[in-house]
Amino acid sequence: MKWNKDKNKKFTHKRFEIEAEEINIGAITAENIDNHFSIKGFIDKIQQTAGPTVFFISDGTGMLALKGFIGPGARAYPEINEQDAVKVKLKLSDFRGSLEGEISYISKLSEQEKTDLINKIKETERKRSMVNFSSFLIKDKILDKLKDRLLKAAIEIKLAIIQNRPLIVRHHNDADGYSAGYSLERAIIPLIEKQHGGGKSPWEYYTRAPCAAPFYELDDSIRDTAHSLANEAKFSNKMPLIVIADNGSSQEDLLAIMQGKVHGIDFIVVDHHFFDKDVISPNTLVHINPFLVGEDGTKFSAGMLCSELAKLINPEANIEQIPAMAGLADRIDNPKAIEDYLNIAKKKGYTKELLLKIASVIDFVSSKLRFMEAREYIEVLFGEPMEKQKELIALLDPYIKNLESKGKEIARKAAKIEKIKDTTLQLLFIEENFRRGFYPKPGKCTGLIHDDIQITNKLTKVITAGVLQDAFTMRATEEANFSVHELIAYLNKNIPEAFVEGGGHKNAGAITFIPSKQKEVLEELRNYIKSTKSKS
Amino acid sequence: MKWNKDKNKKFTHKRFEIEAEEINIGAITAENIDNHFSIKGFIDKIQQTAGPTVFFISDGTGMLALKGFIGPGARAYPEINEQDAVKVKLKLSDFRGSLEGEISYISKLSEQEKTDLINKIKETERKRSMVNFSSFLIKDKILDKLKDRLLKAAIEIKLAIIQNRPLIVRHHNDADGYSAGYSLERAIIPLIEKQHGGGKSPWEYYTRAPCAAPFYELDDSIRDTAHSLANEAKFSNKMPLIVIADNGSSQEDLLAIMQGKVHGIDFIVVDHHFFDKDVISPNTLVHINPFLVGEDGTKFSAGMLCSELAKLINPEANIEQIPAMAGLADRIDNPKAIEDYLNIAKKKGYTKELLLKIASVIDFVSSKLRFMEAREYIEVLFGEPMEKQKELIALLDPYIKNLESKGKEIARKAAKIEKIKDTTLQLLFIEENFRRGFYPKPGKCTGLIHDDIQITNKLTKVITAGVLQDAFTMRATEEANFSVHELIAYLNKNIPEAFVEGGGHKNAGAITFIPSKQKEVLEELRNYIKSTKSKS
Amino acid sequence: MKWNKDKNKKFTHKRFEIEAEEINIGAITAENIDNHFSIKGFIDKIQQTAGPTVFFISDGTGMLALKGFIGPGARAYPEINEQDAVKVKLKLSDFRGSLEGEISYISKLSEQEKTDLINKIKETERKRSMVNFSSFLIKDKILDKLKDRLLKAAIEIKLAIIQNRPLIVRHHNDADGYSAGYSLERAIIPLIEKQHGGGKSPWEYYTRAPCAAPFYELDDSIRDTAHSLANEAKFSNKMPLIVIADNGSSQEDLLAIMQGKVHGIDFIVVDHHFFDKDVISPNTLVHINPFLVGEDGTKFSAGMLCSELAKLINPEANIEQIPAMAGLADRIDNPKAIEDYLNIAKKKGYTKELLLKIASVIDFVSSKLRFMEAREYIEVLFGEPMEKQKELIALLDPYIKNLESKGKEIARKAAKIEKIKDTTLQLLFIEENFRRGFYPKPGKCTGLIHDDIQITNKLTKVITAGVLQDAFTMRATEEANFSVHELIAYLNKNIPEAFVEGGGHKNAGAITFIPSKQKEVLEELRNYIKSTKSKS
């Protein structure tokens, strides 16, 4: 791209030995073309083109491409390698519209100079990644208790962007999870564009993807690692910082996180799910979860937490309606917080009714997209632009409601109801009653009739199990005094040959077992219910 | 990468104030380099490079990239936005072999000038997208009745190409569907290459993909939309025109079409399947289907219709053997039309026998490719080049015939035959008798023994059901007086708890139900057959 | 692409008739810029840009891009086509750092000149692809007998690289298969980088992928073909040479190979699995398998063979630890060879214990990656770099061991043991006892309890069958005198309506059948065992 700013160029500067002024890369502008400078920095990567050798240097304030040429395809300055701390004299020029430096002199720094440089870079990065906290969107003690962690997470994410490190956001595959992932996305992408000057950078330095399972699995981790290693090999990318949102706090996530760390990936976890023991904090840069500060995850969802985090990362992130929706979608039991978030959402034109519909459409669409990122489609779902969002909701919501009411009707007719002491056990045999791929998914159908029977039959002690060949998905009312963790322990004691595993919240969870033991497990579930002391 | 081979360059041309001649973009050639022109047009897209700002202007006769520069990465002419109607003075230059304009002056048009420009562009586009109709490949009253719709479809497709709009062709996943999609492809791609000057444009502005289901599902629509929105964000592409071929006419397709329309996608449907009520016409640019004009879809296949449409779009499209093959593959009941198409095919060296083999190989290969476009592989299957096509058919046809005869043998041994009044009901339990992934697929195996029993046992009243855990795939002879639509109504009346759904042609269709109700549905199928009046 | 807009340029260098020296492309360097040469060669591909026409010429020593210009986008020298043998006069220049030629004269060669050129190119290529054999890594008669085939394979692979032909390596989806594929990769990629000057060439000219099935299926072949045809259309790539490793020798692979050959793909097979009849040799460039030279495939694994082949292709390939691991993973019964390979591995710091762990992790990770190439991740698994490999093994090995011991425990509790004459038949019903997606996979679980019962119960005559709805996966001890091939023949005689198929080694194999015949097939398996003469 030649736009020719200097017709006489070749004659305007004399090629004397020019005293080069020392400058920070961030201070260089197009005004400086044809000027001579001296820079100290680290060589981030070296690309050998068929023409010159290109050295990418960064000094904490920015990055600049430097060219050394000794012959087509020949490696210039072979003594200079990636990661070296160097001093360069250069003439600033432009190549197809981008600023670059032509090297006239380059050498490695002394140990002392290198130490000074590292300190200067650290200081610069520290300043640039600083977060100015004024207040959260709402007032809540959970946020207050998590404030330091949220600030640290915001700083680490900003730092990754400044260090040209790719970011991967991995989230739970439901409306709260999407809210968590998307609110971070709205904060991060503008900063990446600013850092890299737009262009394709939002795709090169950022990915978001749902997890298939309700945790960050080893499969996810191996795939993320494989892709990151490929990008490192092909494009000299750095290994990423991965933010796990609405997943990540439990024992099940540990191996996946450890696997990524072997390859130089760092992790931040923002979750609100229950865990037995915190094995995650020691293995992440930051771990955020209400349970870590003596609070309950049912009172603050991941989408709510991530929206607050997004505002810390980037106060201009346009996510005001998201925490209310996330909280409603996850049935967060914190009326004051939900009301406060709803009031914020209302100012943007979102009623509670609309937010519930959006959440339902996100749930549905996520089941269609599965592993696709579909970044721009998700933007529409979240209201960019809002008029298309409303059109889409108006189209899909009645369709989904219809599927749900059909699902509920099938489930209601199929459910087997038993009385065990004063507890009602409701069994829904999934495979026998729903075609493969049926929407709503088994867990949701189970939830629908679990809610329904309480209202219809005026019951308060209810346990509902969606029964699959090798798994139960379970819901329980508070008064049923049910604990999936106790159940698992009970089953493993009484029927170890079923190899029961599972987990979840107190009143909602899932267990798996050996298919041939389904009947025995079901019988032992009844025995377990018999054995529990009723709360009343 | 400039290390400058021509030092005297800057002095060779003088920059006077030159009176710029007004010109249409389409009239500009390389002869005009270094000349000054004035152009009126719309700004299609604006790209901010790290150097100049690039404005893409089009005036209905072509598109030109214009560069404005005020500093590296700085937005030139910030008052000019996408969609603006403008007048530009420019000097024509070349950048790496492409023509482009250097802006010396740009301003928005007045309202009157804009209206004039719109009218001029419309008129130009109208002329360029005009279709010169002489005759169809064959004479048939269905074609005559659909002529206006076919012409309109051809014009809309040509218009989309002229307006630099991407085209997506989505088709049914069988030999007729592939024929429909591929014949359009052979017409469209050369026009795209002409419009965009070749290069990667056939991949950037055109996609073809089979649908997994026998209609254009919401899943397809959401994926197409997500990809199109991504291309819009990354490459400033327009939202596409989607042509649905051999699918698209039924109620089941409506939601998917509506979903795409929310995002600015337009649709054309070319189908020959039965529909209860036409809900598609009001929501598409054009809807083509024999049933719309009082004719029967069993008399003209989608591949036949699309081949005729292809010839209207591009008379040079090399598709002469395709309609015969499509008609044979779909067992079209229109002997005169099939014979006429066969005669055309024969001139290109295709016998009926060869066409049937090709159709069978396409069916088989489509089951392997699943969602892959495999554009060039499909070209070989359709005879580009013909000698490789013949080699491939010679290799695969005996293999497929062998699979089919094995499938038929298994099916024949497994089939349960019952007599219900004077009708023969043949049941083939699929899951019990075929391994998962078996080829031919359940529907085809069912069809094979349905045909077989009529010949072997000299029967005319036969109903054959391929029985799956949660679905039947059905075939019936004309004399069996069977209607899948009646059956569905019957089942929903007598066994509503089975939640039966389905559809299809009169004598071929499929129903789905709740797995646990399979036995009851089967029993009610028998009752339904008992209840129907025999035709004889 | 600059074709000179500067009108004065023509005068800066004088266009006399310069006597152009004839030169080989391989001898051209950047020193020669602005010099005039004459070249004889073949036109490999022609690209019409929006500016000049680019002709890629090669003469066996290298490739050069030549530019002809008669106007933007106009085809220069339309009489010259791809595959033509030509003589060119050119001036060497550089375009963005790559050497290229500006055509001053081009014409087709006479028939005689063309023949001479072909001979010269063949001779050049022959020399460049020559393999200097000194010795194999170890001494083994199987290698000696296969030496000529291994040399031919190495030459063909080197030739493909020299001819700018893409290479695809397809391998079995287990530790031996990965070892086979990866050792070839380590040999091939550096040669591709040398041939194409690095950059993105290792991704453009090389792919490796596991096969899903235990042979190279028609599905694999159609996909590889579709991708290769697409690359031919988009990038003018040649059709590839495919190396099938640890698969490929059996009847089941034939159709897939034939399918590829229709499209101009060539094949090399390196396998060690048993085959009934060699139908592969006549259809491949080279077929390597111990059974071809009267030896037994259980004595030399594909990974061992491919490591030796890798060393012939590229003596610098860093694969010394791989054959030992491959042999151990595949339980190769050749103690001397294994020991020799282990000694080589030990010098690189790999103990037998570590190699077994690596093999186990490769098996596990391959089940997660499925069809992903994950090139760089696989590199880490194979020890690039070794410290990350060790970290990864230390992390994953205990996790996998735990899964395996759980799998073994489930299997042991579930296994049904019968005595048939003096043979022990052990049945493991897979679907009833393992959740879908369970690791270890059915075959491995079957193997685990097959090994276990021999040790625990001190048995020598054991047959173990993993029973699926439509398949058995089988293991037998040597003394059980079992043959999967005999079993298949027996079943097809006694229960033809089960449509039994299958294959495998003598003492390990799999059969498939119609699901509804499972019980009958099981009964006939018992009868078969009864009918076999015990060895003792």
PDB file of C-alpha atoms in Angstrom, chain B residues 254-381:
ATOM      1  CA  LEU B 254     -40.757 -22.308   7.893  1.00  0.00           C
ATOM      2  CA  LEU B 255     -39.113 -21.565  11.231  1.00  0.00           C
ATOM      3  CA  ALA B 256     -35.643 -22.037   9.762  1.00  0.00           C
ATOM      4  CA  ILE B 257     -36.410 -19.624   6.944  1.00  0.00           C
ATOM      5  CA  MET B 258     -37.890 -17.075   9.338  1.00  0.00           C
ATOM      6  CA  GLN B 259     -34.811 -17.365  11.542  1.00  0.00           C
ATOM      7  CA  GLY B 260     -32.531 -16.523   8.624  1.00  0.00           C
ATOM      8  CA  LYS B 261     -34.692 -13.600   7.615  1.00  0.00           C
ATOM      9  CA  VAL B 262     -34.249 -11.962  11.010  1.00  0.00           C
ATOM     10  CA  HIS B 263     -30.582 -11.582  10.098  1.00  0.00           C
ATOM     11  CA  GLY B 264     -31.111 -10.278   6.574  1.00  0.00           C
ATOM     12  CA  ILE B 265     -30.795 -13.575   4.684  1.00  0.00           C
ATOM     13  CA  ASP B 266     -33.121 -14.040   1.693  1.00  0.00           C
ATOM     14  CA  PHE B 267     -34.404 -17.389   0.447  1.00  0.00           C
ATOM     15  CA  ILE B 268     -35.453 -19.082  -2.774  1.00  0.00           C
ATOM     16  CA  VAL B 269     -37.031 -22.553  -2.559  1.00  0.00           C
ATOM     17  CA  VAL B 270     -37.095 -25.092  -5.414  1.00  0.00           C
ATOM     18  CA  ASP B 271     -38.842 -28.234  -4.223  1.00  0.00           C
ATOM     19  CA  HIS B 272     -41.207 -30.929  -5.437  1.00  0.00           C
ATOM     20  CA  HIS B 273     -42.296 -32.437  -2.129  1.00  0.00           C
ATOM     21  CA  PHE B 274     -45.892 -32.329  -0.980  1.00  0.00           C
ATOM     22  CA  PHE B 275     -47.014 -29.706   1.526  1.00  0.00           C
ATOM     23  CA  ASP B 276     -50.322 -29.284   3.307  1.00  0.00           C
ATOM     24  CA  LYS B 277     -50.530 -25.521   3.038  1.00  0.00           C
ATOM     25  CA  ASP B 278     -48.193 -23.070   1.342  1.00  0.00           C
ATOM     26  CA  VAL B 279     -46.638 -21.139   4.200  1.00  0.00           C
ATOM     27  CA  ILE B 280     -43.379 -20.691   2.309  1.00  0.00           C
ATOM     28  CA  SER B 281     -44.263 -18.382  -0.596  1.00  0.00           C
ATOM     29  CA  PRO B 282     -44.920 -15.317   1.576  1.00  0.00           C
ATOM     30  CA  ASN B 283     -41.500 -15.716   3.204  1.00  0.00           C
ATOM     31  CA  THR B 284     -39.257 -16.276   0.187  1.00  0.00           C
ATOM     32  CA  LEU B 285     -38.232 -14.276  -2.865  1.00  0.00           C
ATOM     33  CA  VAL B 286     -39.508 -17.117  -5.023  1.00  0.00           C
ATOM     34  CA  HIS B 287     -41.064 -20.468  -4.217  1.00  0.00           C
ATOM     35  CA  ILE B 288     -41.069 -23.074  -6.986  1.00  0.00           C
ATOM     36  CA  ASN B 289     -42.967 -26.363  -6.628  1.00  0.00           C
ATOM     37  CA  PRO B 290     -45.277 -28.221  -9.028  1.00  0.00           C
ATOM     38  CA  PHE B 291     -47.929 -28.420  -6.294  1.00  0.00           C
ATOM     39  CA  LEU B 292     -48.136 -24.606  -6.315  1.00  0.00           C
ATOM     40  CA  VAL B 293     -49.560 -24.682  -9.846  1.00  0.00           C
ATOM     41  CA  GLY B 294     -51.943 -27.594  -9.426  1.00  0.00           C
ATOM     42  CA  GLU B 295     -49.441 -30.196 -10.579  1.00  0.00           C
ATOM     43  CA  ASP B 296     -47.922 -33.203  -8.840  1.00  0.00           C
ATOM     44  CA  GLY B 297     -44.371 -33.311  -7.475  1.00  0.00           C
ATOM     45  CA  THR B 298     -44.019 -36.963  -8.369  1.00  0.00           C
ATOM     46  CA  LYS B 299     -43.963 -35.847 -12.003  1.00  0.00           C
ATOM     47  CA  PHE B 300     -41.017 -33.462 -11.842  1.00  0.00           C
ATOM     48  CA  SER B 301     -38.058 -33.735  -9.530  1.00  0.00           C
ATOM     49  CA  ALA B 302     -36.065 -30.932  -7.944  1.00  0.00           C
ATOM     50  CA  GLY B 303     -33.023 -31.896  -9.990  1.00  0.00           C
ATOM     51  CA  MET B 304     -35.050 -31.533 -13.166  1.00  0.00           C
ATOM     52  CA  LEU B 305     -36.384 -28.143 -12.056  1.00  0.00           C
ATOM     53  CA  CYS B 306     -32.971 -26.872 -10.981  1.00  0.00           C
ATOM     54  CA  SER B 307     -31.339 -27.984 -14.235  1.00  0.00           C
ATOM     55  CA  GLU B 308     -33.846 -25.852 -16.115  1.00  0.00           C
ATOM     56  CA  LEU B 309     -33.245 -23.017 -13.679  1.00  0.00           C
ATOM     57  CA  ALA B 310     -29.494 -23.403 -14.169  1.00  0.00           C
ATOM     58  CA  LYS B 311     -29.880 -22.972 -17.911  1.00  0.00           C
ATOM     59  CA  LEU B 312     -31.851 -19.759 -17.338  1.00  0.00           C
ATOM     60  CA  ILE B 313     -29.185 -18.389 -15.015  1.00  0.00           C
ATOM     61  CA  ASN B 314     -26.344 -19.357 -17.316  1.00  0.00           C
ATOM     62  CA  PRO B 315     -27.123 -20.847 -20.732  1.00  0.00           C
ATOM     63  CA  GLU B 316     -23.580 -22.172 -20.931  1.00  0.00           C
ATOM     64  CA  ALA B 317     -23.932 -24.321 -17.801  1.00  0.00           C
ATOM     65  CA  ASN B 318     -22.792 -27.795 -18.689  1.00  0.00           C
ATOM     66  CA  ILE B 319     -25.572 -29.838 -17.051  1.00  0.00           C
ATOM     67  CA  GLU B 320     -27.309 -31.619 -19.939  1.00  0.00           C
ATOM     68  CA  GLN B 321     -27.109 -35.121 -18.473  1.00  0.00           C
ATOM     69  CA  ILE B 322     -28.294 -34.140 -14.991  1.00  0.00           C
ATOM     70  CA  PRO B 323     -32.105 -33.842 -15.273  1.00  0.00           C
ATOM     71  CA  ALA B 324     -32.423 -37.356 -16.709  1.00  0.00           C
ATOM     72  CA  MET B 325     -30.372 -38.776 -13.875  1.00  0.00           C
ATOM     73  CA  ALA B 326     -32.285 -36.812 -11.222  1.00  0.00           C
ATOM     74  CA  GLY B 327     -35.619 -37.952 -12.634  1.00  0.00           C
ATOM     75  CA  LEU B 328     -34.537 -41.582 -12.786  1.00  0.00           C
ATOM     76  CA  ALA B 329     -33.094 -41.479  -9.282  1.00  0.00           C
ATOM     77  CA  ASP B 330     -36.321 -40.076  -7.871  1.00  0.00           C
ATOM     78  CA  ARG B 331     -38.492 -42.484  -9.959  1.00  0.00           C
ATOM     79  CA  ILE B 332     -40.308 -39.589 -11.574  1.00  0.00           C
ATOM     80  CA  ASP B 333     -43.605 -40.693 -13.055  1.00  0.00           C
ATOM     81  CA  ASN B 334     -43.500 -38.623 -16.265  1.00  0.00           C
ATOM     82  CA  PRO B 335     -42.353 -40.921 -19.082  1.00  0.00           C
ATOM     83  CA  LYS B 336     -42.355 -38.290 -21.816  1.00  0.00           C
ATOM     84  CA  ALA B 337     -40.190 -35.840 -19.833  1.00  0.00           C
ATOM     85  CA  ILE B 338     -37.779 -38.559 -18.740  1.00  0.00           C
ATOM     86  CA  GLU B 339     -37.434 -39.792 -22.296  1.00  0.00           C
ATOM     87  CA  ASP B 340     -36.785 -36.277 -23.585  1.00  0.00           C
ATOM     88  CA  TYR B 341     -34.141 -35.657 -20.940  1.00  0.00           C
ATOM     89  CA  LEU B 342     -32.613 -39.081 -21.652  1.00  0.00           C
ATOM     90  CA  ASN B 343     -32.274 -38.155 -25.303  1.00  0.00           C
ATOM     91  CA  ILE B 344     -30.398 -35.007 -24.333  1.00  0.00           C
ATOM     92  CA  ALA B 345     -28.181 -37.009 -21.977  1.00  0.00           C
ATOM     93  CA  LYS B 346     -27.429 -39.583 -24.667  1.00  0.00           C
ATOM     94  CA  LYS B 347     -25.957 -36.878 -26.887  1.00  0.00           C
ATOM     95  CA  LYS B 348     -23.405 -36.301 -24.157  1.00  0.00           C
ATOM     96  CA  GLY B 349     -22.628 -40.002 -23.964  1.00  0.00           C
ATOM     97  CA  TYR B 350     -24.785 -40.992 -20.994  1.00  0.00           C
ATOM     98  CA  THR B 351     -26.996 -44.061 -21.250  1.00  0.00           C
ATOM     99  CA  LYS B 352     -29.878 -44.753 -18.894  1.00  0.00           C
ATOM    100  CA  GLU B 353     -27.897 -47.568 -17.348  1.00  0.00           C
ATOM    101  CA  LEU B 354     -24.894 -45.336 -16.675  1.00  0.00           C
ATOM    102  CA  LEU B 355     -27.074 -42.596 -15.195  1.00  0.00           C
ATOM    103  CA  LEU B 356     -28.702 -45.050 -12.795  1.00  0.00           C
ATOM    104  CA  LYS B 357     -25.273 -46.229 -11.691  1.00  0.00           C
ATOM    105  CA  ILE B 358     -24.101 -42.651 -11.188  1.00  0.00           C
ATOM    106  CA  ALA B 359     -27.193 -41.900  -9.084  1.00  0.00           C
ATOM    107  CA  SER B 360     -26.521 -44.955  -6.960  1.00  0.00           C
ATOM    108  CA  VAL B 361     -22.881 -43.932  -6.418  1.00  0.00           C
ATOM    109  CA  ILE B 362     -23.937 -40.382  -5.505  1.00  0.00           C
ATOM    110  CA  ASP B 363     -26.354 -41.787  -2.925  1.00  0.00           C
ATOM    111  CA  PHE B 364     -23.596 -43.916  -1.495  1.00  0.00           C
ATOM    112  CA  VAL B 365     -20.900 -41.266  -1.475  1.00  0.00           C
ATOM    113  CA  SER B 366     -23.270 -38.741   0.100  1.00  0.00           C
ATOM    114  CA  SER B 367     -23.624 -41.122   3.055  1.00  0.00           C
ATOM    115  CA  LYS B 368     -19.834 -41.015   3.465  1.00  0.00           C
ATOM    116  CA  LEU B 369     -19.370 -37.261   2.957  1.00  0.00           C
ATOM    117  CA  ARG B 370     -22.269 -36.328   5.245  1.00  0.00           C
ATOM    118  CA  PHE B 371     -21.887 -32.549   5.755  1.00  0.00           C
ATOM    119  CA  MET B 372     -18.692 -32.027   3.756  1.00  0.00           C
ATOM    120  CA  GLU B 373     -19.080 -29.862   0.683  1.00  0.00           C
ATOM    121  CA  ALA B 374     -16.354 -31.798  -1.207  1.00  0.00           C
ATOM    122  CA  ARG B 375     -16.940 -29.568  -4.197  1.00  0.00           C
ATOM    123  CA  GLU B 376     -14.318 -31.020  -6.514  1.00  0.00           C
ATOM    124  CA  TYR B 377     -15.112 -34.609  -5.596  1.00  0.00           C
ATOM    125  CA  ILE B 378     -18.747 -34.014  -6.452  1.00  0.00           C
ATOM    126  CA  GLU B 379     -17.597 -32.513  -9.762  1.00  0.00           C
ATOM    127  CA  VAL B 380     -15.940 -35.802 -10.620  1.00  0.00           C
ATOM    128  CA  LEU B 381     -19.083 -37.726  -9.693  1.00  0.00           C
TER     129      LEU B 381
END
